[in-house]
Short mmCIF file of C-alpha atoms and ligand atoms in Angstrom, two decimals:
data_model
loop_
_atom_site.label_atom_id
_atom_site.label_comp_id
_atom_site.label_asym_id
_atom_site.label_seq_id
_atom_site.Cartn_x
_atom_site.Cartn_y
_atom_site.Cartn_z
CA MET A 76 77.15 -14.69 -77.49
CA SER A 77 73.76 -14.31 -77.53
CA GLU A 78 71.92 -16.15 -74.84
CA LYS A 79 70.44 -19.31 -75.78
CA GLU A 80 66.89 -19.97 -75.75
CA LYS A 81 65.53 -21.96 -73.00
CA THR A 82 64.02 -25.29 -73.40
CA ALA A 83 60.37 -26.36 -72.49
CA GLY A 84 62.02 -28.23 -69.66
CA GLU A 85 64.19 -25.37 -68.28
CA LYS A 86 60.93 -22.88 -68.52
CA LEU A 87 58.97 -25.44 -66.87
CA ALA A 88 61.55 -25.98 -63.92
CA GLU A 89 61.93 -22.36 -63.71
CA GLU A 90 58.16 -21.90 -63.08
CA LEU A 91 57.68 -24.57 -61.06
CA PHE A 92 60.88 -25.17 -58.48
CA TYR A 93 62.09 -22.62 -55.84
CA LYS A 94 65.55 -21.79 -54.75
CA ALA A 95 66.74 -18.84 -52.75
CA GLU A 96 69.25 -16.71 -54.86
CA ASN A 97 72.76 -15.02 -54.11
CA ILE A 98 71.86 -11.67 -53.63
CA ALA A 99 75.53 -10.57 -55.63
CA LYS A 100 74.39 -12.58 -58.75
CA LYS A 101 70.77 -11.28 -58.40
CA ALA A 102 71.13 -7.62 -57.24
CA PRO A 103 75.19 -6.77 -57.38
CA GLU A 104 74.09 -3.12 -56.83
CA GLN A 105 73.44 -4.02 -53.27
CA VAL A 106 77.19 -5.29 -52.54
CA GLU A 107 77.83 -1.43 -51.70
CA GLU A 108 74.75 -0.28 -50.15
CA ALA A 109 74.95 -3.26 -47.74
CA ALA A 110 78.74 -2.27 -47.14
CA ALA A 111 77.85 1.53 -46.26
CA PHE A 112 75.00 0.16 -43.82
CA CYS A 113 77.09 -2.13 -42.21
CA GLU A 114 79.91 0.96 -41.39
CA GLY A 115 77.07 2.29 -39.01
CA TYR A 116 76.33 -1.40 -37.69
CA LYS A 117 79.94 -1.82 -36.67
CA ASN A 118 80.49 1.62 -35.53
CA PHE A 119 77.67 0.65 -33.02
CA LEU A 120 78.72 -2.64 -32.13
CA ASN A 121 82.03 -1.26 -30.87
CA LYS A 122 79.98 1.21 -28.45
CA ALA A 123 77.82 -1.24 -27.41
CA LYS A 124 79.03 -4.88 -26.30
CA THR A 125 76.97 -5.07 -23.15
CA GLU A 126 73.03 -4.97 -22.65
CA ARG A 127 73.61 -1.86 -21.07
CA GLU A 128 75.74 -0.25 -23.26
CA PHE A 129 73.34 -1.30 -25.82
CA VAL A 130 70.45 0.35 -24.34
CA SER A 131 72.50 3.70 -23.51
CA GLU A 132 73.62 3.80 -27.24
CA ALA A 133 69.90 2.90 -28.55
CA ILE A 134 68.46 5.69 -26.06
CA ALA A 135 70.73 8.35 -27.64
CA MET A 136 69.95 6.83 -31.17
CA LEU A 137 66.32 7.19 -30.20
CA GLU A 138 65.86 10.59 -28.74
CA ALA A 139 68.31 11.82 -31.55
CA ASN A 140 65.69 10.89 -33.89
CA GLY A 141 62.18 12.19 -31.80
CA TYR A 142 61.66 9.38 -29.08
CA VAL A 143 60.79 10.46 -25.67
CA PRO A 144 60.16 8.56 -22.64
CA PHE A 145 56.76 6.54 -22.59
CA VAL A 146 54.44 8.31 -19.94
CA ALA A 147 51.88 6.04 -18.57
CA GLY A 148 48.39 7.24 -18.41
CA LYS A 149 49.03 10.15 -21.44
CA VAL A 150 47.48 10.10 -24.68
CA TYR A 151 49.23 9.44 -27.66
CA GLN A 152 48.78 9.97 -31.47
CA ALA A 153 49.45 8.62 -34.63
CA GLY A 154 53.18 9.20 -35.35
CA ASP A 155 54.08 9.54 -31.90
CA LYS A 156 57.42 7.97 -30.82
CA VAL A 157 58.29 6.95 -27.29
CA TYR A 158 60.73 4.53 -25.33
CA LYS A 159 60.56 2.49 -22.38
CA ASN A 160 63.48 1.84 -20.60
CA ASN A 161 63.51 -1.66 -18.65
CA ARG A 162 66.46 -1.24 -15.53
CA GLY A 163 69.13 -0.01 -18.30
CA LYS A 164 69.42 -3.62 -19.51
CA ALA A 165 66.17 -4.15 -21.83
CA LEU A 166 64.27 -1.63 -23.86
CA ILE A 167 61.21 -0.75 -25.57
CA ALA A 168 60.68 1.58 -28.47
CA THR A 169 57.29 2.48 -30.43
CA THR A 170 55.91 4.52 -32.87
CA ILE A 171 52.14 4.85 -32.40
CA GLY A 172 50.23 3.83 -35.78
CA GLN A 173 47.35 5.10 -37.96
CA LYS A 174 45.34 1.89 -37.41
CA PRO A 175 43.35 1.43 -34.05
CA LEU A 176 45.02 -0.53 -31.74
CA THR A 177 42.68 -3.31 -31.74
CA GLU A 178 43.90 -4.18 -35.15
CA GLY A 179 47.12 -5.26 -33.65
CA ILE A 180 50.87 -4.18 -33.32
CA ARG A 181 53.72 -5.12 -35.24
CA LEU A 182 56.57 -6.35 -32.92
CA ASN A 183 60.43 -6.92 -33.78
CA ILE A 184 62.00 -8.58 -30.92
CA ALA A 185 65.72 -9.00 -30.58
CA HIS A 186 68.29 -9.57 -27.69
CA ILE A 187 71.05 -7.80 -26.60
CA ASP A 188 72.83 -9.87 -24.34
CA SER A 189 75.61 -11.88 -25.70
CA PRO A 190 77.58 -15.38 -24.49
CA ARG A 191 80.51 -13.98 -22.39
CA VAL A 192 82.08 -14.62 -19.14
CA ASP A 193 80.57 -12.57 -16.02
CA LEU A 194 82.80 -12.27 -12.62
CA LYS A 195 81.58 -14.12 -9.47
CA PRO A 196 80.40 -12.09 -6.53
CA ASN A 197 83.87 -12.33 -4.59
CA PRO A 198 86.22 -13.07 -7.38
CA LEU A 199 89.50 -11.60 -6.69
CA TYR A 200 92.09 -13.97 -5.49
CA GLU A 201 96.38 -14.38 -5.50
CA LYS A 202 97.71 -17.82 -6.68
CA ASP A 203 101.04 -18.54 -6.89
CA ASP A 204 102.38 -14.97 -7.20
CA LEU A 205 99.59 -13.88 -10.15
CA ALA A 206 96.39 -11.83 -9.50
CA LEU A 207 93.42 -13.27 -11.02
CA PHE A 208 89.28 -12.95 -11.26
CA LYS A 209 87.52 -15.73 -10.64
CA THR A 210 84.37 -15.98 -13.57
CA HIS A 211 81.15 -17.68 -14.04
CA TYR A 212 80.43 -17.99 -18.24
CA TYR A 213 77.32 -16.52 -19.33
CA GLY A 214 75.14 -18.57 -22.23
CA GLY A 215 76.47 -20.98 -24.25
CA ILE A 216 79.99 -20.84 -24.96
CA ARG A 217 82.69 -23.35 -25.82
CA LYS A 218 84.95 -23.05 -22.90
CA TYR A 219 88.28 -23.77 -25.12
CA GLN A 220 87.32 -20.76 -27.46
CA TRP A 221 87.83 -18.10 -24.31
CA PRO A 222 91.44 -18.44 -23.35
CA THR A 223 94.27 -16.37 -25.01
CA VAL A 224 91.51 -14.07 -26.08
CA PRO A 225 92.04 -10.55 -25.07
CA LEU A 226 89.30 -9.23 -22.97
CA ALA A 227 88.19 -6.08 -21.67
CA MET A 228 86.12 -5.44 -18.73
CA HIS A 229 83.04 -3.77 -19.09
CA GLY A 230 79.72 -2.84 -16.20
CA VAL A 231 78.87 -1.31 -13.05
CA LEU A 232 79.42 -1.66 -9.24
CA ILE A 233 77.72 0.53 -6.72
CA LYS A 234 79.85 1.82 -3.80
CA GLU A 235 78.38 1.67 -0.47
CA ASP A 236 77.03 5.42 -0.52
CA GLY A 237 75.20 4.28 -4.02
CA GLU A 238 77.31 5.86 -6.53
CA LYS A 239 77.39 3.68 -9.63
CA VAL A 240 80.82 3.06 -11.00
CA GLU A 241 80.43 2.51 -14.60
CA VAL A 242 83.51 0.34 -15.76
CA VAL A 243 84.65 -0.06 -19.49
CA ILE A 244 88.63 -1.19 -19.06
CA GLY A 245 90.34 -2.83 -22.69
CA GLU A 246 88.56 -0.91 -25.44
CA LYS A 247 90.28 2.47 -25.64
CA GLU A 248 93.68 2.62 -27.35
CA GLY A 249 96.64 1.98 -24.74
CA ASP A 250 94.44 0.54 -21.95
CA PRO A 251 95.77 -2.75 -20.40
CA VAL A 252 93.43 -6.11 -21.71
CA PHE A 253 92.84 -9.42 -19.50
CA CYS A 254 93.59 -12.93 -20.24
CA ILE A 255 92.47 -16.53 -19.22
CA THR A 256 95.46 -18.45 -19.74
CA ASP A 257 95.50 -22.12 -21.93
CA LEU A 258 98.25 -24.84 -21.81
CA LEU A 259 101.34 -24.77 -23.89
CA PRO A 260 100.76 -28.08 -26.83
CA HIS A 261 104.12 -29.38 -24.94
CA LEU A 262 102.68 -29.79 -21.78
CA ALA A 263 98.99 -30.52 -22.89
CA ALA A 264 98.87 -33.97 -23.64
CA GLN A 265 96.98 -35.31 -21.03
CA GLN A 266 94.62 -32.48 -21.31
CA SER A 267 94.00 -33.46 -25.38
CA GLN A 268 93.59 -37.15 -23.92
CA ARG A 269 89.93 -35.90 -22.66
CA PRO A 270 86.88 -35.29 -25.00
CA LEU A 271 86.41 -31.69 -25.75
CA LYS A 272 83.54 -31.12 -23.42
CA ASP A 273 85.65 -31.90 -20.39
CA ALA A 274 88.94 -30.37 -21.56
CA PHE A 275 88.30 -26.90 -20.12
CA SER A 276 86.26 -27.16 -16.58
CA GLY A 277 84.33 -24.03 -15.85
CA GLU A 278 86.47 -23.39 -12.70
CA ASP A 279 89.44 -22.96 -15.29
CA LEU A 280 88.35 -19.72 -16.97
CA ASN A 281 90.34 -17.42 -14.43
CA ILE A 282 91.23 -14.09 -15.87
CA VAL A 283 94.98 -13.22 -15.16
CA ILE A 284 94.82 -9.01 -13.85
CA GLY A 285 98.41 -8.93 -12.66
CA SER A 286 101.73 -10.08 -11.36
CA LEU A 287 103.39 -7.24 -9.28
CA PRO A 288 103.36 -7.03 -5.34
CA PHE A 289 102.54 -4.15 -2.90
CA VAL A 290 106.05 -4.60 -1.55
CA ASP A 291 105.63 -4.87 2.36
CA GLU A 292 106.73 -8.19 3.99
CA SER A 293 103.96 -8.26 6.05
CA VAL A 294 101.24 -8.45 3.89
CA LYS A 295 99.94 -11.89 3.15
CA GLU A 296 98.67 -11.24 -0.51
CA PRO A 297 100.74 -8.89 -1.98
CA VAL A 298 99.84 -9.42 -5.48
CA LYS A 299 96.09 -9.29 -4.57
CA LEU A 300 96.68 -6.22 -2.71
CA MET A 301 98.02 -4.47 -5.49
CA ALA A 302 95.72 -5.11 -8.03
CA MET A 303 92.91 -4.21 -5.49
CA LYS A 304 94.96 -1.04 -4.65
CA LEU A 305 95.63 0.08 -8.60
CA MET A 306 91.40 -0.69 -8.77
CA HIS A 307 90.85 1.37 -5.86
CA ASP A 308 92.98 4.37 -7.54
CA GLU A 309 91.25 3.99 -11.07
CA LEU A 310 87.79 3.37 -9.88
CA GLY A 311 87.61 4.48 -6.19
CA ILE A 312 86.39 0.67 -5.55
CA THR A 313 87.04 -1.57 -2.80
CA GLU A 314 86.94 -5.65 -2.68
CA LYS A 315 83.05 -5.57 -1.50
CA ASP A 316 81.93 -3.58 -3.95
CA PHE A 317 82.19 -6.38 -6.29
CA LEU A 318 79.48 -8.04 -4.14
CA ARG A 319 77.27 -4.51 -5.69
CA ALA A 320 78.47 -5.27 -9.00
CA GLU A 321 77.53 -6.68 -12.80
CA ILE A 322 80.54 -7.21 -14.23
CA GLU A 323 81.43 -8.94 -17.79
CA PHE A 324 84.36 -9.88 -19.63
CA VAL A 325 84.11 -9.49 -23.90
CA PRO A 326 86.40 -9.63 -26.46
CA ALA A 327 88.77 -6.57 -26.32
CA TYR A 328 88.97 -6.15 -30.50
CA LYS A 329 86.69 -3.91 -32.28
CA ALA A 330 84.26 -4.96 -35.35
CA CYS A 331 86.04 -5.43 -38.74
CA ASP A 332 85.95 -6.27 -42.33
CA VAL A 333 86.22 -10.00 -43.12
CA GLY A 334 87.65 -11.19 -46.16
CA PHE A 335 89.81 -9.85 -49.54
CA ASP A 336 86.09 -8.35 -50.90
CA ARG A 337 85.55 -7.09 -47.05
CA SER A 338 82.00 -8.81 -47.57
CA ILE A 339 81.77 -10.04 -44.00
CA VAL A 340 81.49 -8.45 -40.80
CA GLY A 341 83.65 -9.98 -37.85
CA ALA A 342 82.92 -8.92 -34.40
CA TYR A 343 82.12 -10.50 -30.78
CA GLY A 344 78.33 -10.40 -30.02
CA GLN A 345 76.82 -10.29 -33.31
CA ASP A 346 74.36 -13.03 -31.86
CA ASP A 347 71.89 -11.26 -31.56
CA LYS A 348 73.20 -7.33 -31.65
CA VAL A 349 73.04 -7.77 -35.47
CA CYS A 350 69.00 -8.17 -35.26
CA ALA A 351 69.09 -5.49 -32.70
CA TYR A 352 70.75 -2.88 -34.67
CA THR A 353 68.92 -3.75 -37.96
CA ALA A 354 65.20 -3.73 -35.82
CA LEU A 355 66.44 -0.32 -33.95
CA ALA A 356 67.62 0.88 -37.71
CA ALA A 357 64.04 0.25 -38.80
CA GLU A 358 62.28 1.73 -36.18
CA VAL A 359 63.97 5.02 -36.14
CA GLY A 360 63.52 5.25 -39.97
CA GLU A 361 59.64 4.85 -39.78
CA GLU A 362 57.99 7.87 -39.31
CA ASN A 363 54.52 7.27 -40.00
CA PRO A 364 53.77 3.19 -39.77
CA THR A 365 50.04 2.05 -40.65
CA TRP A 366 50.24 -0.37 -37.18
CA THR A 367 51.75 0.54 -33.90
CA THR A 368 55.33 -0.37 -34.01
CA MET A 369 57.00 -1.97 -30.97
CA THR A 370 60.78 -2.69 -31.06
CA VAL A 371 62.31 -4.74 -27.95
CA LEU A 372 65.53 -5.09 -26.91
CA ALA A 373 65.90 -7.83 -24.70
CA ASP A 374 68.25 -9.00 -21.97
CA LYS A 375 68.86 -12.98 -20.96
CA GLU A 376 67.57 -14.68 -24.10
CA GLU A 377 71.09 -16.85 -23.59
CA ILE A 378 70.36 -17.75 -20.33
CA GLY A 379 66.53 -18.70 -21.01
CA SER A 380 64.97 -15.49 -21.19
CA THR A 381 64.82 -15.21 -17.24
CA GLY A 382 64.83 -12.47 -15.55
CA ASN A 383 62.44 -9.35 -15.12
CA THR A 384 64.90 -7.93 -17.99
CA GLY A 385 64.09 -11.28 -20.10
CA LEU A 386 61.15 -12.28 -22.16
CA ASN A 387 60.34 -14.38 -19.97
CA SER A 388 58.67 -11.60 -17.89
CA ASN A 389 55.63 -9.39 -18.26
CA PHE A 390 57.45 -6.19 -19.22
CA VAL A 391 56.48 -6.44 -22.68
CA GLU A 392 52.87 -7.51 -22.00
CA TYR A 393 52.28 -4.91 -19.41
CA PHE A 394 53.52 -2.16 -22.02
CA ILE A 395 50.87 -3.33 -24.07
CA GLN A 396 48.40 -3.36 -21.48
CA TYR A 397 49.50 0.48 -20.96
CA LEU A 398 49.04 1.50 -24.51
CA ALA A 399 45.63 -0.28 -24.59
CA GLU A 400 44.11 1.30 -21.46
CA MET A 401 45.41 4.85 -23.12
CA ALA A 402 43.48 3.74 -26.11
CA GLY A 403 40.42 2.47 -23.92
CA VAL A 404 40.63 -0.91 -25.63
CA ASN A 405 41.12 -3.97 -24.48
CA ASP A 406 44.69 -5.67 -24.15
CA LYS A 407 43.61 -9.22 -25.11
CA GLU A 408 42.38 -8.26 -28.38
CA VAL A 409 45.38 -6.03 -28.76
CA LEU A 410 47.65 -8.98 -28.39
CA GLU A 411 45.49 -11.52 -30.49
CA HIS A 412 45.86 -9.36 -33.25
CA SER A 413 49.37 -8.61 -33.30
CA ILE A 414 52.34 -10.21 -35.11
CA CYS A 415 55.87 -10.36 -34.03
CA LEU A 416 59.23 -11.27 -35.60
CA SER A 417 61.50 -12.61 -33.04
CA ALA A 418 64.33 -11.02 -34.37
CA ASP A 419 67.30 -13.69 -34.16
CA VAL A 420 70.54 -15.25 -35.79
CA ASN A 421 70.34 -19.06 -37.14
CA ALA A 422 73.57 -21.15 -37.84
CA ALA A 423 74.83 -20.52 -41.46
CA TYR A 424 75.98 -23.63 -43.42
CA ASP A 425 79.90 -24.06 -42.89
CA PRO A 426 81.49 -25.98 -45.58
CA THR A 427 84.01 -26.69 -43.24
CA TYR A 428 81.34 -28.70 -41.11
CA PRO A 429 78.58 -29.54 -43.51
CA GLN A 430 77.85 -33.08 -41.43
CA VAL A 431 75.87 -30.87 -38.78
CA HIS A 432 73.65 -28.99 -41.52
CA GLU A 433 70.84 -30.75 -43.83
CA PRO A 434 71.84 -28.92 -47.00
CA MET A 435 68.38 -28.51 -48.74
CA ASN A 436 67.13 -26.21 -45.37
CA ALA A 437 70.11 -24.69 -44.01
CA CYS A 438 70.71 -21.15 -44.76
CA TYR A 439 73.71 -19.61 -46.66
CA PHE A 440 75.75 -16.51 -46.35
CA ASN A 441 74.39 -13.89 -49.23
CA LYS A 442 71.26 -15.34 -49.72
CA GLY A 443 69.31 -12.83 -47.74
CA CYS A 444 67.76 -13.09 -44.36
CA VAL A 445 66.78 -15.74 -42.87
CA LEU A 446 62.88 -17.03 -42.11
CA THR A 447 62.89 -19.81 -39.33
CA LYS A 448 59.78 -21.83 -38.91
CA TYR A 449 60.83 -23.54 -36.04
CA THR A 450 63.71 -24.42 -33.56
CA GLY A 451 64.18 -26.70 -30.99
CA ALA A 452 65.42 -30.16 -30.68
CA ARG A 453 64.33 -33.78 -30.75
CA GLY A 454 61.41 -33.45 -32.83
CA LYS A 455 60.67 -29.72 -32.65
CA SER A 456 60.58 -29.79 -28.75
CA GLY A 457 60.13 -26.42 -27.05
CA THR A 458 59.64 -24.83 -30.35
CA ASN A 459 56.93 -22.01 -31.18
CA ASP A 460 56.58 -23.51 -35.17
CA ALA A 461 54.73 -20.62 -36.96
CA GLY A 462 51.62 -21.47 -38.61
CA ALA A 463 51.31 -21.38 -42.63
CA GLU A 464 49.25 -18.56 -42.46
CA LEU A 465 52.00 -16.44 -40.63
CA MET A 466 54.52 -17.33 -42.91
CA ALA A 467 52.22 -16.51 -45.93
CA LYS A 468 52.01 -13.25 -44.23
CA VAL A 469 55.58 -12.64 -43.86
CA ILE A 470 56.65 -13.96 -46.98
CA LYS A 471 54.31 -11.85 -49.09
CA ILE A 472 55.55 -8.73 -47.28
CA MET A 473 59.19 -9.59 -47.94
CA ASP A 474 58.52 -10.79 -51.40
CA ASP A 475 56.47 -7.43 -52.10
CA ALA A 476 58.78 -5.24 -50.65
CA GLY A 477 61.64 -6.97 -52.84
CA VAL A 478 63.52 -8.30 -49.67
CA TYR A 479 65.88 -10.83 -50.48
CA TRP A 480 64.95 -13.96 -47.76
CA GLN A 481 65.87 -17.58 -47.50
CA SER A 482 64.29 -20.43 -45.32
CA GLY A 483 66.70 -21.93 -42.34
CA GLU A 484 66.48 -24.74 -40.32
CA LEU A 485 68.86 -24.98 -37.03
CA GLY A 486 71.13 -27.58 -38.00
CA ALA A 487 70.15 -31.19 -39.31
CA VAL A 488 67.69 -33.08 -37.51
CA ASP A 489 68.62 -34.42 -33.89
CA VAL A 490 72.03 -32.73 -34.68
CA GLY A 491 71.12 -30.62 -31.84
CA GLY A 492 69.15 -27.69 -31.39
CA GLY A 493 68.15 -24.36 -29.84
CA GLY A 494 65.68 -21.93 -28.99
CA THR A 495 64.73 -18.37 -29.40
CA VAL A 496 62.18 -15.85 -27.75
CA ALA A 497 59.88 -17.06 -29.81
CA LYS A 498 57.88 -19.28 -27.56
CA PHE A 499 57.88 -16.50 -24.84
CA VAL A 500 56.15 -14.46 -27.48
CA ALA A 501 53.40 -16.90 -28.17
CA GLU A 502 52.47 -17.23 -24.82
CA PHE A 503 51.21 -13.59 -25.17
CA ASN A 504 48.70 -14.95 -27.75
CA ILE A 505 50.58 -13.19 -30.40
CA ASP A 506 51.77 -14.81 -33.93
CA VAL A 507 55.27 -15.08 -34.03
CA VAL A 508 57.99 -16.13 -36.28
CA ASP A 509 61.82 -16.11 -36.23
CA LEU A 510 63.39 -13.96 -38.92
CA GLY A 511 67.22 -13.01 -38.91
CA VAL A 512 70.84 -12.77 -40.03
CA PRO A 513 72.80 -16.19 -40.92
CA ILE A 514 75.95 -16.26 -38.64
CA LEU A 515 78.88 -18.55 -38.86
CA SER A 516 80.85 -19.33 -35.44
CA MET A 517 78.14 -18.54 -33.77
CA HIS A 518 78.43 -18.07 -29.87
CA ALA A 519 82.27 -17.65 -30.62
CA PRO A 520 84.36 -14.86 -29.17
CA PHE A 521 84.77 -13.66 -32.88
CA GLU A 522 81.21 -14.22 -35.33
CA LEU A 523 80.93 -13.73 -38.98
CA ALA A 524 77.79 -12.31 -40.90
CA SER A 525 77.25 -11.42 -44.52
CA LYS A 526 76.82 -7.69 -45.15
CA LEU A 527 74.38 -8.30 -47.69
CA ASP A 528 72.41 -10.61 -45.19
CA ILE A 529 72.40 -7.94 -42.66
CA TYR A 530 71.38 -5.23 -44.89
CA ASN A 531 68.39 -7.38 -46.28
CA THR A 532 67.59 -7.97 -42.62
CA TYR A 533 67.04 -4.21 -42.28
CA LYS A 534 65.25 -4.14 -45.03
CA ALA A 535 62.66 -7.17 -43.98
CA PHE A 536 62.39 -5.22 -40.51
CA ALA A 537 61.51 -2.23 -42.20
CA ALA A 538 58.96 -3.60 -44.52
CA PHE A 539 57.52 -5.68 -41.83
CA ILE A 540 56.74 -2.33 -39.80
CA LYS A 541 55.99 0.07 -42.73
MN1 LIG B 504 70.44 -15.22 -30.18
MN1 LIG B 505 72.42 -17.16 -29.02
#
């Protein structure tokens, strides 16, 4: 059957209306390309579940691609590739561009921390013949999602003599895992009466770590002692070392494909490691950028970008000052002419929960990376709200490069809201807008992202820093 002639109205509508397209329909060849790209992504995720692990893996990737540690005061030439490690938890990678620094820097800023369950400084206890850890959750978790999930222990402890002990237990085949318990439905009638937000208290998120006692009638806490003895045997640590530690519990399972068609990546921590990985892949792939690039992997976004490894500190600004000094130019001029993609995820439209979205302005799986003009809550409060001129610039970059993209809002008006690092970047006097991957079940222990969207986000970042 031949394609039927378009009517005048159809032609006019095509010319005047805008609609983001499904990539699988418009560019089916990308399905395989995206799947291949996401194999690298899943492998990386499996080795980098925490911000510290992400920094280590990113440095390995950077060094394999010719990046060397940044030296303040040294003069760099176009094409030089350097990185700056901020305390093992945040990272800046830069490729010096052809244009003078006064014409600005192209920044991609993603965050590498994700919601999780942290140990308290004094975590270990025994109760009713079980050994447990007390925790303090990190970031915006829905507490009911975390019990009964197999958890792995990640992090560092510093011993009295200064030795750093790096811990990863629960990831290797045959490793034990750990778990927060939940009530059985038979006995949960009372708990089920409570509103969801009150059903689980933060102090209920206790992790079971053992049940066998150290057999000695004279010991008061034999199960705690047994657990501590095993940790001492394995890691050489004592209870006091937890006071010099950062221990995080994260889901123990690996990234995998979701769906009969394998079109989706399911994994813990895709917010925002999906943007961190795609930004990093774009950075290492760019040999000779027009403008100097800066790919920033920040910590602490999930708790407000606080701390000196979070974006609400001066580490990015200081790095730009070093670059400006090296080039003999005023850093304020550099900042003013720089543009930044705040590389972060947005909430994908969920057909099971349509009521929280406004369908015309939600983002969808398989329509590409999502450009988010503003986030915020209650009348855009707390948002950066990118200007029309910057929107025009970023849209042109993506259209010229053939990137599939869509626009997105974080939920319908007054349903909720949120924020990203964008508002902190704006404080540097840099033009910034959010761009990233649509996510289903954001902040859950298992988040979903479309491979086509991940791939096109990578393409967008690559085009942006070309
Ligand atoms: Mn995020
Ligand atoms: Mn988040």
